[in-house]
Coordinates of C-alpha atoms in Angstrom, one line a residue:
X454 CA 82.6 85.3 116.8
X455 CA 81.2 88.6 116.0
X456 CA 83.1 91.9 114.9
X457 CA 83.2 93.3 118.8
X458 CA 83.9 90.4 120.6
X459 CA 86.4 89.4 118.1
X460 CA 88.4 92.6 118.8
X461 CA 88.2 92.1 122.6
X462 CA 89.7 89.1 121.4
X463 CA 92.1 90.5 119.9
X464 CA 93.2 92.8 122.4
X465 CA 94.2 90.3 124.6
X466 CA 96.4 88.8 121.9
X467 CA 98.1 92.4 120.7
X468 CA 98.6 93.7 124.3
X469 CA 101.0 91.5 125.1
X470 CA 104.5 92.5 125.6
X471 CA 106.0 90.6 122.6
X472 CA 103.3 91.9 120.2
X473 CA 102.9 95.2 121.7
X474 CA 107.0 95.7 121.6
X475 CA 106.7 94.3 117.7
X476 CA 104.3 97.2 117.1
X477 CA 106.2 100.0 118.5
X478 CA 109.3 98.5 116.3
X479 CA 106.8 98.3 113.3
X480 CA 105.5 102.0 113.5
X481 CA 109.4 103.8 114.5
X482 CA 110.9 102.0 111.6
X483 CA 107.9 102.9 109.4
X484 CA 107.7 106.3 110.2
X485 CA 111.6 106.9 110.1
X486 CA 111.3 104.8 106.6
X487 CA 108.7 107.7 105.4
X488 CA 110.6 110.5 106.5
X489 CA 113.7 109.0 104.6
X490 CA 113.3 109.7 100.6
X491 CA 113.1 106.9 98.1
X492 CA 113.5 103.5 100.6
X493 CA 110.0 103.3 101.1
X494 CA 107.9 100.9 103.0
X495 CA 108.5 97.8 100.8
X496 CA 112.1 97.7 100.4
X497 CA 111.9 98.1 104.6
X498 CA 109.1 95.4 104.8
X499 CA 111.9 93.4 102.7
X500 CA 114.7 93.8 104.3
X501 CA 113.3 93.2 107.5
X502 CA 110.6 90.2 106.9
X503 CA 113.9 87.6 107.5
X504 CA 113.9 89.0 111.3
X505 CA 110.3 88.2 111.5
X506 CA 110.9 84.0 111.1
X507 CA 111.4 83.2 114.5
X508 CA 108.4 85.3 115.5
X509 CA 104.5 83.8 115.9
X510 CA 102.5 84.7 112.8
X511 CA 100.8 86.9 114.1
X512 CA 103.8 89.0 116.0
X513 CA 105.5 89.3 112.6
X514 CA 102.0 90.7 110.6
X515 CA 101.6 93.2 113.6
X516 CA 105.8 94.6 113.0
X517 CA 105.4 94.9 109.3
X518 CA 102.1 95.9 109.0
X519 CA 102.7 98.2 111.6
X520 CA 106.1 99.8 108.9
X521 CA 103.7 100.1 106.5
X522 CA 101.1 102.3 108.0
X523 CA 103.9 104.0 109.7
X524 CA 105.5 105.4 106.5
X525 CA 102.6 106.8 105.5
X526 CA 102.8 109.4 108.8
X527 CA 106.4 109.8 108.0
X528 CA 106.0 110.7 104.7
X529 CA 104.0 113.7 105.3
X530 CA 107.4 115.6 107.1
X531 CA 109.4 115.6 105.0
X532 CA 107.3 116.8 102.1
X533 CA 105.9 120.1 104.8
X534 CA 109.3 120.6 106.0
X535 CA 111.9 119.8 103.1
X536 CA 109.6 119.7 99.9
X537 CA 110.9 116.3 99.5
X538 CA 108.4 113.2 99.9
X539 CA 109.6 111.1 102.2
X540 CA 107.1 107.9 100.4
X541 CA 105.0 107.7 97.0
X542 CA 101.9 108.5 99.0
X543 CA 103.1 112.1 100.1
X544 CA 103.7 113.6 96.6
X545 CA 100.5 115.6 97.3
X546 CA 101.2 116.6 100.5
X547 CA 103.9 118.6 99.5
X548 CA 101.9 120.9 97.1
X549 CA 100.6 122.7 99.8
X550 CA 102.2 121.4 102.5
X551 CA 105.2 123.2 102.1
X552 CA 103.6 126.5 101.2
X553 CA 102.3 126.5 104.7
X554 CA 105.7 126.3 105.7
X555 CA 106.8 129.2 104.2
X556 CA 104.3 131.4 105.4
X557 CA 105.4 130.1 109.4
X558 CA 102.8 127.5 109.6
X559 CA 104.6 123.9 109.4
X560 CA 102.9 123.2 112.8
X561 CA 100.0 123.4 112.1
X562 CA 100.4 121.5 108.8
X563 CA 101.7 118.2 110.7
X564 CA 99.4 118.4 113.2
X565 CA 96.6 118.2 111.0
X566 CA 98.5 115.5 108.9
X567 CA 99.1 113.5 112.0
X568 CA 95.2 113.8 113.3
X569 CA 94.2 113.3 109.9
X570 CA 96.0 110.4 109.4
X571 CA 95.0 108.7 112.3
X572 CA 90.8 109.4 112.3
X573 CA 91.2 107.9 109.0
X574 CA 93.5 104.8 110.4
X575 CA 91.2 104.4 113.1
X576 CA 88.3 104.5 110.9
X577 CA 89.9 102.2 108.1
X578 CA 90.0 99.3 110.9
X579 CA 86.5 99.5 111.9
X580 CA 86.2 98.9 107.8
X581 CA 88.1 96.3 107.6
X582 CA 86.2 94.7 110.9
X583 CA 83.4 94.3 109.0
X584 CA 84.3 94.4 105.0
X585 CA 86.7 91.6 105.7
X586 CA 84.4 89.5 107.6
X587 CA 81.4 89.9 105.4
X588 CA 83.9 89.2 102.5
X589 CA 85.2 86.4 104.2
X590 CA 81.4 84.7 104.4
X591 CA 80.9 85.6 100.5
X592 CA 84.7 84.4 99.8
X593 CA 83.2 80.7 101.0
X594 CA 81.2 79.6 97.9
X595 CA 84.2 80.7 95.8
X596 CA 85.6 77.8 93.7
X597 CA 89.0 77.6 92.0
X598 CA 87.2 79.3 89.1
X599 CA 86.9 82.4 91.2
X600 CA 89.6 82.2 92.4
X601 CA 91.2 82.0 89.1
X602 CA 88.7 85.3 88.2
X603 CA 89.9 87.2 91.2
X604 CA 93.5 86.5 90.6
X605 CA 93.7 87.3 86.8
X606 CA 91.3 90.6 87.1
X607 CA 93.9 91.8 89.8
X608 CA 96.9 91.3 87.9
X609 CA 95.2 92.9 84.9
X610 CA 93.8 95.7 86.8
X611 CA 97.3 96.3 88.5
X612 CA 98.7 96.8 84.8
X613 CA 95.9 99.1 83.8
X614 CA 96.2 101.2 87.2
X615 CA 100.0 101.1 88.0
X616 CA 100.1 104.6 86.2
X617 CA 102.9 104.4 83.1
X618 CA 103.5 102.4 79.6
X619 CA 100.4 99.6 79.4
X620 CA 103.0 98.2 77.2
X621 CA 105.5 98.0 79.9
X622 CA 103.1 97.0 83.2
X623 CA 102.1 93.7 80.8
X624 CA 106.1 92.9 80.0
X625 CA 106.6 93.2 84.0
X626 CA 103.8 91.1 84.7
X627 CA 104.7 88.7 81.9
X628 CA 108.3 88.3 83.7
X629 CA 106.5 87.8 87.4
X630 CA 104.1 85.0 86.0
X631 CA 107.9 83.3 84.3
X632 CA 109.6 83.8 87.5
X633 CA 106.6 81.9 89.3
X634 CA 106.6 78.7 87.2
X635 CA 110.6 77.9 87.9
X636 CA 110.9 75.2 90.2
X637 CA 108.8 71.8 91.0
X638 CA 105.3 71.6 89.6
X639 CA 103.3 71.6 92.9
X640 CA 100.8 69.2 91.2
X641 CA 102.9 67.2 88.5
X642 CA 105.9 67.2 90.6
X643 CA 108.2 67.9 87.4
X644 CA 111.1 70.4 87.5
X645 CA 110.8 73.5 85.3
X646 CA 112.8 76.0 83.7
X647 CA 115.9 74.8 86.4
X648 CA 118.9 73.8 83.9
X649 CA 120.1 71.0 86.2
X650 CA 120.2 73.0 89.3
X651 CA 118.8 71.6 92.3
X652 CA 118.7 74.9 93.6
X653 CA 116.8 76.2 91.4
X654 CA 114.1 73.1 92.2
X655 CA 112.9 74.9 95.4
X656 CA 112.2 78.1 93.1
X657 CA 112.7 81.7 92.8
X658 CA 112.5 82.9 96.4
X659 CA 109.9 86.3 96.6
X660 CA 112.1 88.0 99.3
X661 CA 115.4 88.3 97.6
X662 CA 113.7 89.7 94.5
X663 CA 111.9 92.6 96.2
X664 CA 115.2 93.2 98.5
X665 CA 116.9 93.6 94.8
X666 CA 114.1 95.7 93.0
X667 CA 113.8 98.2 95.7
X668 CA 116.4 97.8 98.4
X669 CA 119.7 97.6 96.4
X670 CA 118.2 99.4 93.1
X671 CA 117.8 102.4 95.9
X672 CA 121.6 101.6 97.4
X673 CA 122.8 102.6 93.8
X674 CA 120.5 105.4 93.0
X675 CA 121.8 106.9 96.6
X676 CA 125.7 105.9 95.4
X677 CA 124.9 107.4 91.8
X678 CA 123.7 111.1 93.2
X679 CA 126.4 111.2 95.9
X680 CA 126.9 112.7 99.2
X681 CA 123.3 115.1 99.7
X682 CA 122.4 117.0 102.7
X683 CA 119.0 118.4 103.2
X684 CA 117.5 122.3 104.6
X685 CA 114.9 121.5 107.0
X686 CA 112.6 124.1 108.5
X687 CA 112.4 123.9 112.2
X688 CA 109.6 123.4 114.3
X689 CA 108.6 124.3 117.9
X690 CA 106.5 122.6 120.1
X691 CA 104.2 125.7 120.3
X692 CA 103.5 125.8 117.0
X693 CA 101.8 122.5 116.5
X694 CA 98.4 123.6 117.8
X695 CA 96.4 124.4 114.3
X696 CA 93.7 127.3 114.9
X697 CA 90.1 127.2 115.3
X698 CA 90.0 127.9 111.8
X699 CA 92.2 125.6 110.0
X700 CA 90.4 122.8 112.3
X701 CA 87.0 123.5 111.0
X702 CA 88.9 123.5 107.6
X703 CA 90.4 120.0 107.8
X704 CA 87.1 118.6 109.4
X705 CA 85.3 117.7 106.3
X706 CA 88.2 116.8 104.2
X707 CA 89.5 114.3 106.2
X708 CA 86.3 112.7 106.2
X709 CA 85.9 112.6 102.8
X710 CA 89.2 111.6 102.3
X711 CA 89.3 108.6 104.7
X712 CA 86.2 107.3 102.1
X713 CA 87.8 107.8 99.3
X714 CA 91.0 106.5 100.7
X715 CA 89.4 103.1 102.1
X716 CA 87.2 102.2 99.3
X717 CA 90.6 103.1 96.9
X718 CA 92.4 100.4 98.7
X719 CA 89.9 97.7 97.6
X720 CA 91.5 98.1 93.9
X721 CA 94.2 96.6 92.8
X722 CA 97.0 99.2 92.0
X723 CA 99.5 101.9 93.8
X724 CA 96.0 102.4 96.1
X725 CA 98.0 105.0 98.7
X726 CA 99.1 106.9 95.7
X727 CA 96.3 107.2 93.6
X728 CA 93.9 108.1 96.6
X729 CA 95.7 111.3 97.6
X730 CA 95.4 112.4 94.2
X731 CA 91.4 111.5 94.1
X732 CA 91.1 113.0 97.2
X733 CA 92.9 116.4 96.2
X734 CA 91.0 116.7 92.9
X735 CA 88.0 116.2 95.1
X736 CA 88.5 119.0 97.7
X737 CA 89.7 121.6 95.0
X738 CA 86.5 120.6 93.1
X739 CA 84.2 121.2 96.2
X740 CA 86.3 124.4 97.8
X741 CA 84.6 127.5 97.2
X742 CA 88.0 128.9 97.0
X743 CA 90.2 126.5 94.6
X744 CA 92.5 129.3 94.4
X745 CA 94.0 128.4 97.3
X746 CA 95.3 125.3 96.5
X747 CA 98.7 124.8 95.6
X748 CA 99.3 128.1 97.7
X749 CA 99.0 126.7 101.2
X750 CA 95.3 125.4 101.7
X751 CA 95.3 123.3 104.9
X752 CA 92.7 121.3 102.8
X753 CA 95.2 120.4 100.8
X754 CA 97.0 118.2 103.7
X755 CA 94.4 117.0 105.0
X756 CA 92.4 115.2 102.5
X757 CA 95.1 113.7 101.4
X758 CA 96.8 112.5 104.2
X759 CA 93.5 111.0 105.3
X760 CA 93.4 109.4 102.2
X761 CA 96.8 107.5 102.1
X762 CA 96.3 106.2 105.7
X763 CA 92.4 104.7 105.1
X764 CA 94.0 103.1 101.6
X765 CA 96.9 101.2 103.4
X766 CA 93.6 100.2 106.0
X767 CA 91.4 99.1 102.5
X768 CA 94.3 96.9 101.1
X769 CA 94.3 94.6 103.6
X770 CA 90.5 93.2 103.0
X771 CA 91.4 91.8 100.1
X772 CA 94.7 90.5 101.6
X773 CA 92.9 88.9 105.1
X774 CA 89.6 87.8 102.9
X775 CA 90.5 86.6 99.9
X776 CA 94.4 85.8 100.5
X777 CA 95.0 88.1 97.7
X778 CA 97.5 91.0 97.6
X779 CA 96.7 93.9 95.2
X780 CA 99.8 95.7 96.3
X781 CA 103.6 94.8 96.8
X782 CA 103.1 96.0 100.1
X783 CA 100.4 93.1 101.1
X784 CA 102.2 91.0 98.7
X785 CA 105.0 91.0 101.4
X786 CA 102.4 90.2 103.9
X787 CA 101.2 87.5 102.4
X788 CA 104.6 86.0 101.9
X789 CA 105.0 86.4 105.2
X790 CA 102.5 84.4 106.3
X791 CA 102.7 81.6 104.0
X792 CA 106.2 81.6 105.2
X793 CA 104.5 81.0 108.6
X794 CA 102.9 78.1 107.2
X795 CA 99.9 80.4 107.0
X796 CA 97.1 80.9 104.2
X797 CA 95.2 84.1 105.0
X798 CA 91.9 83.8 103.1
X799 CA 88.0 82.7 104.3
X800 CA 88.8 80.1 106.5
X801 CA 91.6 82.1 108.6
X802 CA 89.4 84.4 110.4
X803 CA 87.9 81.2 112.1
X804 CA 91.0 78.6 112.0
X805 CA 93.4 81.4 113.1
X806 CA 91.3 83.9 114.8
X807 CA 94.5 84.9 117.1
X808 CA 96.0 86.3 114.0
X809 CA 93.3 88.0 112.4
X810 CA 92.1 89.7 115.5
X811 CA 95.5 90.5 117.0
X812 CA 95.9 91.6 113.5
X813 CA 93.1 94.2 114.1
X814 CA 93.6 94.8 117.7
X815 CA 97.1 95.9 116.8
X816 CA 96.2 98.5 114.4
X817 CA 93.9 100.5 116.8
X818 CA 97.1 100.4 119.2
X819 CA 99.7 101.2 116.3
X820 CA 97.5 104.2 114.7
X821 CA 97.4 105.3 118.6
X822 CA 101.3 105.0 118.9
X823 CA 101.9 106.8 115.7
X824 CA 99.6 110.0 116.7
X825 CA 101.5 110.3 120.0
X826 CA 105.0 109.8 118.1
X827 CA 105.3 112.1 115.5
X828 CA 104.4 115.2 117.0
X829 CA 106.4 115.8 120.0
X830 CA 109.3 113.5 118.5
X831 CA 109.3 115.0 115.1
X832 CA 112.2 116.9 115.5
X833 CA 114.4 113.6 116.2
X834 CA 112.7 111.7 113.3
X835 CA 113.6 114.6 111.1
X836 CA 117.0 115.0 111.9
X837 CA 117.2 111.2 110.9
X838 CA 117.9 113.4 107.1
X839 CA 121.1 114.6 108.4
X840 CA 122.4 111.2 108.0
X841 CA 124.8 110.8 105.1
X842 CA 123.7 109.1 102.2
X843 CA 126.8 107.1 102.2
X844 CA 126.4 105.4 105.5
X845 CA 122.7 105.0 104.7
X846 CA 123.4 103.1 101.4
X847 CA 125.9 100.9 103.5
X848 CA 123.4 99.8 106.0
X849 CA 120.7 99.4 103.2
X850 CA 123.2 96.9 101.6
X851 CA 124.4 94.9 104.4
X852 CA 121.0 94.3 105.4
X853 CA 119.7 93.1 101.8
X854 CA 123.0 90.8 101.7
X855 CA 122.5 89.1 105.4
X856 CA 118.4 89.3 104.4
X857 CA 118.8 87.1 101.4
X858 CA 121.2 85.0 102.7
X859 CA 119.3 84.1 106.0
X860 CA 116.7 82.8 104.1
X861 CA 118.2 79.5 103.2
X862 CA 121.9 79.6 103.5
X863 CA 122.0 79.3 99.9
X864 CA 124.9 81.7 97.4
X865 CA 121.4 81.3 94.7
X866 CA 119.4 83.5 96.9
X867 CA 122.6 86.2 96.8
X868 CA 123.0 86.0 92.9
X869 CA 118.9 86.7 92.7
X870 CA 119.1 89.4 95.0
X871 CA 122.2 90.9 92.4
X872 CA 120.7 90.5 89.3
X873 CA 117.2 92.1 90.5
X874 CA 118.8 95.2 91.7
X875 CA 120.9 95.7 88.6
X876 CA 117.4 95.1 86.8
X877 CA 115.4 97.1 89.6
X878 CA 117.9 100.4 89.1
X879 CA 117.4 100.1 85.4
X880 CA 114.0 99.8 85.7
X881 CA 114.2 103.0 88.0
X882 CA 116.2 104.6 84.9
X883 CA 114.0 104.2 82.5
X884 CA 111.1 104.8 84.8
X885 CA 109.3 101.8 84.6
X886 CA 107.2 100.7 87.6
X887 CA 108.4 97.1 88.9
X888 CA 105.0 96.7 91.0
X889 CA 103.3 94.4 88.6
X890 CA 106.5 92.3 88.6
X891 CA 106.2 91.9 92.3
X892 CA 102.2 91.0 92.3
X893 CA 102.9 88.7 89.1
X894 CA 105.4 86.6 91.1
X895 CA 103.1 86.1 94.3
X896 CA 99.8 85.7 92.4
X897 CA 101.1 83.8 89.5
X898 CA 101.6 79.9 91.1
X899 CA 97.9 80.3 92.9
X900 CA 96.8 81.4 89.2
X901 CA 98.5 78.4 87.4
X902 CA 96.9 75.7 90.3
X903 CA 93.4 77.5 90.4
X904 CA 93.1 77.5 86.6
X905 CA 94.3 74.3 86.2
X906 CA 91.8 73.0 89.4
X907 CA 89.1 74.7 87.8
X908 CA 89.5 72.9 83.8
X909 CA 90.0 69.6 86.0
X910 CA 86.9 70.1 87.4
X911 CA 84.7 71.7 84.4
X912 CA 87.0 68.9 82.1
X913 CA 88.5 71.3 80.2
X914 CA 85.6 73.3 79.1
X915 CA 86.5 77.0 79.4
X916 CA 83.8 78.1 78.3
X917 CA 81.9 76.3 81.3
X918 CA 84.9 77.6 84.0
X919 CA 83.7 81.3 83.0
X920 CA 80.2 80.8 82.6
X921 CA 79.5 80.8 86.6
X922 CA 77.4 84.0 88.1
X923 CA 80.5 84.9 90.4
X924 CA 83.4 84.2 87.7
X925 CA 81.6 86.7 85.4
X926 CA 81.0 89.3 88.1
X927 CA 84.6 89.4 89.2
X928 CA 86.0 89.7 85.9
X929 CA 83.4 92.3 84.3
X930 CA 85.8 94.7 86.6
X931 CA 89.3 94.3 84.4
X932 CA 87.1 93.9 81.5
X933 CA 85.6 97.4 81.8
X934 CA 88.9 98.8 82.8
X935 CA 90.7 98.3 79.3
X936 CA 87.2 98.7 77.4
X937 CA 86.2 101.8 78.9
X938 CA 88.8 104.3 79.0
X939 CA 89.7 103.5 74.7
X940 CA 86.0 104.5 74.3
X941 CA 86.0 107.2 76.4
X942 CA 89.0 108.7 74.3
X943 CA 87.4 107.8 70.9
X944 CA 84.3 109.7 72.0
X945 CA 86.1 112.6 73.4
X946 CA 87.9 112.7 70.3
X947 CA 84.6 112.4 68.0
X948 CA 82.8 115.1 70.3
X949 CA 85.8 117.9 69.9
X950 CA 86.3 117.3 65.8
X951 CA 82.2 117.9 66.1
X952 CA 82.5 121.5 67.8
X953 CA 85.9 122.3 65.6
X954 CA 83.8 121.5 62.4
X955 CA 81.0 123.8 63.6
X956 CA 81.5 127.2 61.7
X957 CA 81.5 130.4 64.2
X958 CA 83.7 127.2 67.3

């Protein structure tokens, strides 16, 4: 099935009611989730994936997919209208976002971040169309020692690009790979690491844990700053329309951002983050006017806002291709579907083709909704700040209690979900980013069984397991990562002791 008919295909599957109804839930939730500081779309994936077990597979990838290219449209309002980013992926947005807000145009700022953020949407799809098919093909002579390769590299280049302590992105992912080996060998069949608990035999359950890091570390953050209210800016409808000028303005930068976005979100790491950040260096690098920035340069939104959109579009080839999440956002995705009896990877597109291209379909239809939701409605999804902290932080924490619970009816899955949020808000404390944690958990058992598949099969000869074309390819990428960047400060250091020793420097 080619890329076009395969999206007819999926068409059918995402315009039906059920699915089309799961992505109008998806996209409010996400875009009220971005609008809302600090919950973000993870902890609102979590919290809402135990909803999602009575759906089809492919009805709950379309709702929580749908929340986290949804925040990244709601994150953009608050930071023009409040200064506040609503999600991670809107720090930038701010800088000049709400400049233009003070000189009277807000408008025009969220309509460009709204267009923006959908041409870039729209155009991440039609990239992962055909990256994640072609990937798909090339995924198909991958053995367990690519695999293997592809899992490790993505761990290691999660720690190198998480942003923060080295130091502390290895002890988080060290703690992920321990959490993933408690419970029954899956090949052996021995217990591990359970103390006599039978409980503990079924293992440590991924949803609970990322409920705790980010849904009840944020309930006591919220409980720990008190009652808050925000000054918003308000917005009339006839203010929205940008002029011919800031139009021809945003033109080039959301183009360019929507590359560097997409081809961002193929690398492991906080990809919505770290592409609106590219993607602002870039535009103030090729402005003829980088004065501008920081002072309310319409540029400055739209680059990226593009960019952010077309990375949460780039994270998902690696998820639908490869089965492997480089984010904790797709790492909620993916537990999603294995909870669905599902293994997304080379083989779904053609076994499960209703997912993959509902999948697909759903995002066209999503990116649509979003465009036509958060301009005339964005006075209601703002006013969503008015909301007291204290009645948010109680909802937050009734839904992470019932969420953990529903899992299994077990008191385990509560105790998890306690411990990880007293460890998630001192994490948050001490500023330490619990992302590699999260990857490290859902990575980690497909690690252990492809390594240990691949030394079965080479009999124990590593040297043989990494000798293969593909295995050295894949992992010549975290390699250069942790080379590189040591060399490229030893040189920079060598080259400016040079010019200092030069008499007359």
């Amino acid at each position: 099935m080619g890329p076009i008919d395969g999206l007819l295909y999926g068409f059918t599957i995402a315009l039906t009611p059920a699915n089309l109804l799961a992505c109008f839930i998806g996209v409010v939730v996400g875009t009220v989730v971005g609008v809302l500081p600090g919950i973000g779309p993870v902890g609102a994936m979590a919290l809402l994936l135990p909803s999602t077990f009575a759906m089809h597979p492919a009805t709950a990838l379309i709702m929580l997919a749908g929340i986290y290219y949804g925040a990244m449209y709601g994150g953009s309002t608050t930071s023009i209208l409040v200064n506040v980013p609503g999600e991670a992926g809107s720090v930038v947005t701010l800088l000049d976002g709400y400049q233009m807000t003070r000189k009277g145009r807000a408008g025009a700022a969220l309509t460009i971040a709204a267009v923006g953020s959908w041409v870039a949407g729209t155009l991440g799809v039609v990239g992962i169309m055909f990256a994640a098919s072609w990937l798909a093909d090339l995924a198909l002579r991958f053995g367990p020692p690519e695999y293997f390769a592809i899992t490790f590299g993505g761990i290691m280049l999660l720690s190198r690009l998480s942003g923060g302590s080295v130091l502390n992105a290895f002890v988080m992912v060290a703690i992920g790979l321990a959490l993933g080996t408690v419970g029954m060998d899956s090949i052996s069949a021995l217990r591990r690491f359970t103390f006599g608990s039978v409980e503990l035999s079924q293992g440590i359950d991924l949803v609970p844990v990322i409920m705790g890091l980010y849904g009840v570390a944020e309930v006591l953050l919220l409980a720990e700053e008190g009652v808050k209210r925000a000054s918003i800016a308000a917005v009339r409808m006839r203010d929205l329309l940008p002029t011919r000028l800031e139009w021809r303005q945003s033109a080039a930068p959301i183009a360019r951002g929507t590359v560097v976005g997409f081809f961002t979100g193929l690398v492991p790491g906080p990809a919505a983050v770290l592409s609106t950040f590219i993607s602002y260096a870039v535009e103030k690098k090729v402005s003829r006017t980088p004065e501008r920035f920081g002072k309310g340069a319409i540029e400055g939104v739209a680059g990226p806002e593009a960019a952010n959109n077309a990375a949460t579009a780039g994270a998902m080839v690696p998820l639908l291709s490869l089965g492997i999440p480089f984010s904790p956002a797709t790492a909620i995705l993916l537990g999603a579907l294995v909870i669905h009896g599902l293994q997304p990877g080379p083989l779904m597109i053609a076994q499960q083709p209703e997912v993959f291209w509902g999948f697909i379909a759903s995002m066209y239809i999503g990116n649509f909704m979003l465009l036509i939701l958060n301009l005339p409605l964005v006075g209601i999804f703002v006013s969503v700040l008015r909301l007291p902290q204290h009645v948010l932080a109680t909802l937050v924490f009734l839904l992470c209690l019932v969420g953990a619970f529903s899992l299994s009816n077990s008191y385990l899955d509560l105790w998890v979900l306690a411990v990880f949020g007293l460890f998630g808000y001192a994490l948050r404390k001490l500023r330490v980013d619990p992302s590699p944690l999260v990857v490290a958990l859902v990575l980690g058992p497909m690690m252990e069984r492809t390594l240990r598949q691949a030394l079965f099969i080479t009999r124990g000869s590593v040297v043989e397991m990494l000798a293969r074309p593909l295995t050295i390819a894949i992992l010549v990428v975290p390699a250069a990562a942790f080379v590189v960047p040591p060399l490229l400060r030893a040189w920079r250091r060598r080259r400016n002791s040079a010019v200092e020793g030069v008499p007359g420097s």
